[in-house]
Amino acid sequence: MHSPQHSGRKLSSNEQPSTEQSSKELRVVLYSHDSQGLGHTRRNLALAHSLAANLPGLTGRTVTGLLVTGESQATRFDSPDDWDWVVLPGISKGSDGYAPRNLAIDQSKLIRLRAQIMDAVLSEFRPHLVVVDRHAFGVDQELIAALSELKKARPGCKVVLGLREILDTPKVARREWKALGDLDRLREYFDELWVYGDPTIHDPVKSGEIPGKLAPMVRYTGYLAAGRQSRRRTGSTGKPYILTMAGGGSDGKAVLLTAAKATVPHGYEHLIVTGPQMPKEDRVLIEQSAAPGTRVISMVRDGLAEMREAAAIVSMGGYNSVCEIMSTNTPALVVPRVSPRREQLIRAESLARHELTDMCHPDQLTPQVLTDWFITVVGTPSQRVNVDLNGLQTVGGYAAELLGFTVPAPHTDHLNDWQTLAAV
């Protein structure tokens, strides 16, 4: 377990909240570029719910915010009260780089359009805190102009780069950092780097995924797992079930097709959720291949609600899927994507090594392997210990500190118990 850094920092006399910061509300912008899947948006949505719930108690201020996404389907998720969505024109990523997802215009024009929207968001909404997910300057550096103007107009605004705990292989990660240019420039734009993981499970600084030059800016939050909000499960048949999911589904065909052919344990049903981004022809093929007792649907209202009541889970290894899994005690088998990125494979291997989930390489996945795994684990609770899953509670304290409020160090046995120490 790690201890939160800088907790309980006191305000110096010249570091008191500014007049504007002492206004009625704190304004937050969470940006994600969203070229594939819903992972970036789902991560920011979890952060939004956490900040909306925790920041008022830590700061004495109401919180309002904007969730900026490049995925139009993101708006089907419930945002917190006093938050809203900004949907950027979509992009997709292919073998030749990024391209417009829907619009019949040049990529350069699309980036200019997205950049202008972001400039309007930051200049008109006037945020106190901006969290950029994963890509420091956005797609094709679409955030540079907006962040530059923000720093000039509102030097007190705090800007955070939020990173999942695993970026990719160190070689690939170094290439991506190099593409950003001089890292000193990055330090001019960003105040902190929040790593959404537990360094005892995987440390991207030690692995070389984050340059040592940036290490002083890093704060580990723990996994964004415990405390995730969910609805009640809908559409239940009342029968115990096993669950297979593949996130948005755009690249889940192979895993779900194999899972569909597995034999369902006696007394259970098998629910397969293809995801809203799976092509229709792939979903039809999975439906046609489904073994007796297997039900295939395109999407559910709340995947976490399905996970919590399942007897076992098969999932790909995306960050948000894994965090949702680890917030439950449901046994899980992670079948990671292994190309073009190795991120999911590294994550699955790390979690399996610490006995937090099971893992199967996709090359070794067969219907019989799944059949045997189902029989072995179905209905057996999985105890996930010796891992920090409290990132959603930790980020509230980090945000309050960064904004200049005094925050106590959390009790080691009550990580959810954040209280305001002083009136601001």
XYZ file of C-alpha atoms in Angstrom:
424
model
C 0.000 0.000 0.000
C 1.153 3.515 -0.639
C 0.562 6.603 1.442
C -0.924 9.693 -0.198
C 1.761 12.265 -0.872
C 1.724 15.774 0.567
C -1.412 15.071 2.660
C -2.282 17.645 5.264
C -0.362 20.450 3.529
C -0.898 23.798 5.296
C -1.610 26.997 3.426
C 0.980 29.729 3.704
C -0.197 33.309 4.116
C 0.373 34.064 0.435
C -1.260 30.825 -0.696
C -4.827 31.392 0.502
C -7.598 30.709 -2.002
C -8.039 33.565 -4.445
C -11.133 35.788 -4.433
C -12.529 33.949 -7.452
C -11.655 30.583 -5.941
C -13.698 31.651 -2.920
C -16.743 32.099 -5.155
C -19.786 29.939 -4.677
C -18.820 27.079 -6.970
C -15.716 25.253 -8.086
C -15.663 24.571 -11.823
C -14.040 21.410 -13.176
C -13.344 20.259 -16.734
C -12.514 16.608 -17.462
C -11.242 16.009 -21.011
C -10.888 12.725 -22.902
C -10.047 12.387 -26.596
C -11.924 9.086 -27.229
C -10.773 7.491 -30.457
C -11.786 3.929 -29.574
C -14.024 2.455 -26.921
C -15.571 4.131 -23.909
C -12.713 3.597 -21.460
C -11.456 7.178 -21.269
C -14.948 8.603 -20.832
C -15.930 5.978 -18.257
C -12.804 6.798 -16.245
C -13.589 10.515 -16.318
C -17.220 9.835 -15.467
C -16.156 7.918 -12.357
C -13.909 10.852 -11.429
C -16.764 13.298 -11.979
C -19.064 11.411 -9.625
C -16.281 11.221 -7.034
C -15.388 14.917 -7.220
C -19.054 15.916 -7.142
C -19.575 13.816 -4.019
C -16.344 14.623 -2.141
C -15.129 18.104 -3.064
C -18.009 20.058 -1.453
C -17.260 18.524 1.939
C -13.531 19.163 1.553
C -13.788 22.742 0.335
C -17.133 24.131 1.462
C -17.923 24.889 -2.190
C -20.468 23.477 -4.579
C -18.975 21.782 -7.632
C -20.070 22.057 -11.245
C -18.304 20.581 -14.221
C -18.073 19.635 -17.868
C -17.240 16.189 -19.223
C -15.571 16.638 -22.596
C -15.674 13.524 -24.767
C -15.146 12.493 -28.365
C -17.653 9.635 -28.082
C -21.297 10.552 -28.719
C -22.566 7.415 -26.979
C -21.009 8.611 -23.721
C -23.995 10.824 -23.005
C -26.169 7.794 -22.308
C -24.359 7.504 -18.992
C -25.673 9.543 -16.077
C -23.538 12.564 -15.229
C -23.584 13.999 -11.689
C -25.984 16.779 -10.780
C -24.701 20.187 -11.948
C -22.492 18.566 -14.611
C -22.977 18.442 -18.351
C -21.419 16.952 -21.486
C -19.472 18.545 -24.315
C -19.223 16.169 -27.292
C -16.382 16.845 -29.728
C -16.651 15.703 -33.365
C -15.482 12.096 -33.347
C -12.162 10.666 -34.439
C -11.035 7.109 -35.072
C -7.590 5.586 -35.113
C -6.400 3.393 -37.948
C -3.098 2.110 -39.266
C -2.263 5.544 -40.688
C -3.123 7.508 -37.555
C -6.190 9.497 -36.563
C -8.996 10.356 -38.985
C -12.526 11.796 -38.763
C -14.974 9.173 -37.530
C -18.072 10.615 -39.165
C -17.430 13.948 -40.848
C -16.323 14.049 -44.494
C -13.610 16.641 -43.940
C -9.822 16.602 -43.718
C -8.269 15.597 -40.404
C -6.534 18.981 -40.156
C -9.902 20.756 -40.363
C -11.385 18.404 -37.792
C -8.547 19.116 -35.370
C -8.971 22.874 -35.838
C -12.683 22.489 -35.099
C -12.048 20.421 -31.955
C -9.344 22.872 -30.855
C -11.698 25.829 -31.234
C -14.374 24.064 -29.210
C -11.863 23.357 -26.433
C -10.706 26.969 -26.462
C -14.320 28.094 -26.041
C -14.903 25.595 -23.233
C -11.899 26.728 -21.213
C -12.237 30.449 -21.878
C -15.983 30.687 -21.231
C -16.417 28.114 -18.466
C -13.343 29.470 -16.628
C -12.468 26.275 -14.708
C -10.529 26.053 -11.467
C -9.386 22.501 -12.253
C -8.777 20.714 -15.552
C -7.962 16.998 -15.749
C -6.703 15.727 -19.108
C -7.020 11.985 -19.584
C -3.999 10.104 -20.966
C -2.977 12.340 -23.895
C -1.314 15.443 -22.506
C -2.009 17.763 -25.427
C -4.901 15.845 -26.963
C -5.054 14.484 -30.490
C -2.534 16.133 -32.806
C -1.871 18.678 -30.009
C -5.410 20.040 -30.218
C -5.212 21.295 -26.600
C -2.060 23.399 -26.911
C -3.717 26.683 -27.861
C -6.536 26.306 -25.335
C -4.178 25.399 -22.479
C -1.835 28.249 -23.393
C -4.657 30.772 -23.260
C -5.950 29.247 -20.045
C -2.578 29.633 -18.342
C -2.381 33.272 -19.442
C -5.939 34.197 -18.502
C -6.211 32.067 -15.354
C -2.762 31.308 -13.962
C -4.377 29.994 -10.795
C -6.224 27.233 -12.634
C -4.707 23.843 -11.852
C -4.153 21.365 -14.680
C -3.608 17.638 -14.099
C -2.582 14.872 -16.488
C -4.402 11.693 -15.483
C -2.707 8.434 -16.451
C -3.808 4.837 -16.126
C -1.323 2.700 -14.194
C 0.048 1.043 -17.349
C 0.818 3.018 -20.495
C 2.436 0.351 -22.685
C 5.819 -1.275 -23.003
C 8.593 1.119 -21.865
C 9.863 1.387 -25.454
C 6.487 2.478 -26.809
C 5.910 4.820 -23.873
C 9.277 6.508 -24.382
C 8.450 7.067 -28.036
C 5.151 8.717 -27.092
C 6.771 11.009 -24.526
C 9.428 11.964 -27.069
C 6.724 12.926 -29.555
C 5.460 15.520 -27.062
C 8.749 17.402 -27.346
C 10.657 19.031 -24.497
C 9.302 17.686 -21.213
C 10.010 21.049 -19.584
C 7.199 22.399 -21.736
C 4.880 19.777 -20.319
C 5.827 20.919 -16.813
C 4.772 24.445 -17.794
C 1.242 23.283 -18.596
C 0.627 20.635 -15.928
C 0.785 20.935 -12.169
C 0.611 17.226 -11.309
C 0.438 13.768 -12.875
C -2.094 11.472 -11.234
C -1.423 7.779 -11.817
C -4.623 5.792 -11.314
C -3.038 2.734 -9.773
C -1.159 1.146 -6.898
C 2.630 1.145 -7.378
C 2.941 -2.082 -5.392
C 1.075 -3.787 -8.249
C 2.693 -1.883 -11.113
C 4.875 1.229 -10.958
C 5.137 3.040 -14.322
C 7.955 5.239 -13.032
C 10.134 2.278 -12.073
C 9.251 0.463 -15.298
C 10.329 3.452 -17.384
C 6.870 4.196 -18.787
C 6.962 7.629 -17.138
C 10.240 9.554 -17.544
C 12.236 10.030 -14.373
C 12.259 13.759 -15.078
C 8.514 13.816 -14.414
C 8.642 11.613 -11.294
C 8.424 14.561 -8.847
C 5.059 15.465 -10.371
C 3.565 11.984 -9.914
C 0.955 11.137 -7.292
C -0.453 7.605 -7.090
C -4.153 7.537 -6.384
C -4.812 3.824 -6.130
C -7.112 2.073 -8.604
C -10.358 3.926 -9.374
C -12.377 0.958 -8.166
C -14.081 1.134 -4.755
C -17.048 3.460 -4.585
C -18.082 3.254 -8.231
C -21.742 4.081 -8.625
C -24.139 1.629 -10.212
C -27.836 1.099 -10.721
C -29.864 -1.945 -9.852
C -29.672 -4.730 -12.376
C -32.492 -4.692 -14.913
C -33.932 -7.433 -17.103
C -33.014 -10.261 -14.723
C -34.457 -13.704 -15.375
C -33.955 -14.609 -11.720
C -31.503 -17.353 -12.618
C -27.855 -17.288 -11.477
C -25.593 -16.357 -14.335
C -22.055 -15.992 -15.580
C -21.108 -12.875 -17.498
C -18.858 -12.163 -20.465
C -18.144 -8.593 -21.567
C -15.701 -6.841 -23.898
C -16.052 -3.160 -23.058
C -17.346 -1.150 -25.998
C -17.005 -4.258 -28.144
C -15.187 -2.799 -31.134
C -12.391 -5.379 -30.814
C -14.086 -8.060 -28.729
C -15.273 -10.429 -31.459
C -12.707 -13.214 -30.916
C -13.135 -13.379 -27.137
C -16.928 -13.259 -27.220
C -17.208 -15.771 -30.055
C -15.110 -18.253 -28.097
C -17.082 -17.587 -24.922
C -20.365 -18.134 -26.750
C -19.335 -21.705 -27.601
C -18.418 -22.643 -24.004
C -20.646 -25.069 -22.100
C -22.729 -23.322 -19.467
C -22.583 -24.864 -15.960
C -25.747 -26.672 -14.867
C -28.191 -24.353 -13.141
C -26.709 -21.173 -14.624
C -27.227 -19.059 -17.689
C -24.496 -17.269 -19.622
C -25.050 -13.588 -20.406
C -22.827 -12.155 -23.151
C -22.806 -8.386 -23.635
C -21.247 -7.521 -26.980
C -20.994 -3.763 -26.371
C -22.577 -0.934 -28.374
C -19.576 -0.532 -30.708
C -19.477 -4.102 -31.999
C -20.398 -4.318 -35.710
C -23.846 -5.823 -36.238
C -22.532 -8.685 -38.376
C -20.154 -9.738 -35.578
C -22.945 -9.668 -33.009
C -25.151 -11.806 -35.264
C -22.334 -14.358 -35.670
C -21.927 -14.582 -31.889
C -25.683 -15.024 -31.452
C -25.689 -17.851 -34.025
C -22.763 -19.571 -32.282
C -24.231 -19.388 -28.783
C -24.386 -22.659 -26.825
C -27.591 -23.692 -25.009
C -28.232 -21.463 -22.011
C -26.335 -18.522 -23.523
C -28.055 -15.187 -24.088
C -26.422 -12.489 -26.255
C -27.377 -8.815 -25.960
C -25.733 -5.691 -27.336
C -25.637 -3.579 -24.188
C -26.839 -3.165 -20.631
C -27.723 -0.016 -18.783
C -25.092 -0.590 -16.113
C -22.266 -3.099 -16.588
C -21.118 -2.831 -12.977
C -24.555 -3.868 -11.712
C -24.308 -6.982 -13.884
C -20.801 -7.722 -12.549
C -21.830 -7.439 -8.921
C -24.514 -10.093 -9.207
C -22.679 -12.456 -11.566
C -21.284 -15.802 -10.430
C -18.174 -15.351 -12.612
C -16.892 -12.826 -15.153
C -14.911 -13.142 -18.377
C -13.592 -9.809 -19.587
C -10.981 -8.148 -21.707
C -8.324 -6.232 -19.803
C -9.189 -2.568 -20.228
C -8.506 -0.343 -17.232
C -12.128 0.468 -16.422
C -13.376 -3.071 -16.864
C -10.687 -4.300 -14.482
C -11.438 -1.582 -11.916
C -15.121 -2.439 -11.976
C -14.273 -6.111 -11.556
C -11.985 -5.390 -8.594
C -14.737 -3.392 -6.893
C -16.680 -6.682 -6.607
C -15.906 -10.067 -5.076
C -16.836 -11.892 -8.290
C -14.176 -14.272 -9.664
C -12.854 -13.020 -12.993
C -10.853 -14.265 -15.944
C -9.122 -11.501 -17.910
C -8.402 -12.186 -21.587
C -6.290 -9.195 -22.618
C -5.876 -7.518 -25.956
C -2.261 -8.082 -27.049
C -2.032 -5.833 -30.112
C -1.450 -3.179 -31.252
C -0.755 -2.244 -27.621
C 0.570 -4.498 -24.856
C -1.037 -2.475 -22.067
C -3.830 -4.976 -21.350
C -1.412 -7.907 -21.353
C 0.906 -6.194 -18.860
C -2.072 -5.370 -16.649
C -3.495 -8.885 -16.775
C -0.118 -10.418 -15.928
C 0.376 -8.016 -12.991
C -3.069 -8.685 -11.536
C -2.722 -12.454 -11.960
C 0.700 -12.364 -10.305
C -0.886 -10.711 -7.265
C -3.850 -13.150 -7.348
C -6.398 -10.398 -7.958
C -7.816 -11.931 -11.151
C -7.109 -14.965 -13.318
C -5.672 -14.558 -16.794
C -5.735 -16.383 -20.126
C -3.710 -15.296 -23.136
C -6.080 -14.948 -26.131
C -3.978 -17.440 -28.119
C -4.774 -20.065 -25.473
C -8.471 -19.291 -25.114
C -10.783 -22.105 -26.246
C -14.379 -23.022 -25.408
C -13.068 -25.948 -23.344
C -10.693 -23.718 -21.362
C -13.631 -21.492 -20.473
C -15.891 -24.440 -19.699
C -13.329 -25.811 -17.246
C -12.746 -22.387 -15.669
C -16.468 -21.822 -15.160
C -16.819 -25.132 -13.326
C -13.818 -24.362 -11.112
C -14.754 -20.868 -9.935
C -18.474 -20.319 -10.423
C -20.073 -18.855 -7.319
C -16.823 -18.776 -5.314
C -16.213 -15.241 -3.956
C -12.833 -13.714 -4.754
C -11.131 -11.822 -1.943
C -9.065 -8.946 -3.350
C -6.633 -7.831 -0.663
C -3.255 -6.092 -0.448
C -4.169 -3.644 -3.185
C -5.249 -0.008 -2.993
C -8.665 0.249 -4.623
C -9.587 3.607 -3.066
C -8.497 5.948 -5.846
C -11.931 7.529 -6.202
C -11.744 8.692 -2.592
C -8.116 9.786 -2.855
C -8.592 12.063 -5.883
C -10.975 14.283 -3.955
C -8.270 15.019 -1.397
C -5.658 15.527 -4.085
C -7.912 17.957 -5.950
C -8.733 19.938 -2.817
C -5.055 20.221 -1.888
C -4.131 21.308 -5.380
C -6.809 23.995 -5.243
C -5.290 25.329 -2.030
C -7.505 23.849 0.657
C -6.226 22.140 3.775
C -6.884 18.399 3.712
C -6.078 15.847 6.440
C -4.109 12.693 5.914
C -6.593 9.807 5.691
C -6.713 7.288 8.506
C -5.172 4.046 7.297
C -8.282 2.146 8.370
C -10.768 4.728 7.061
C -9.574 5.799 3.632
C -13.063 6.981 2.725
C -13.322 9.325 5.697
C -12.220 12.707 4.310
C -13.139 15.651 6.526
C -12.451 19.360 6.208
C -9.959 20.497 8.863
C -10.427 24.216 8.520
C -13.043 26.602 7.236
C -11.888 28.263 4.044
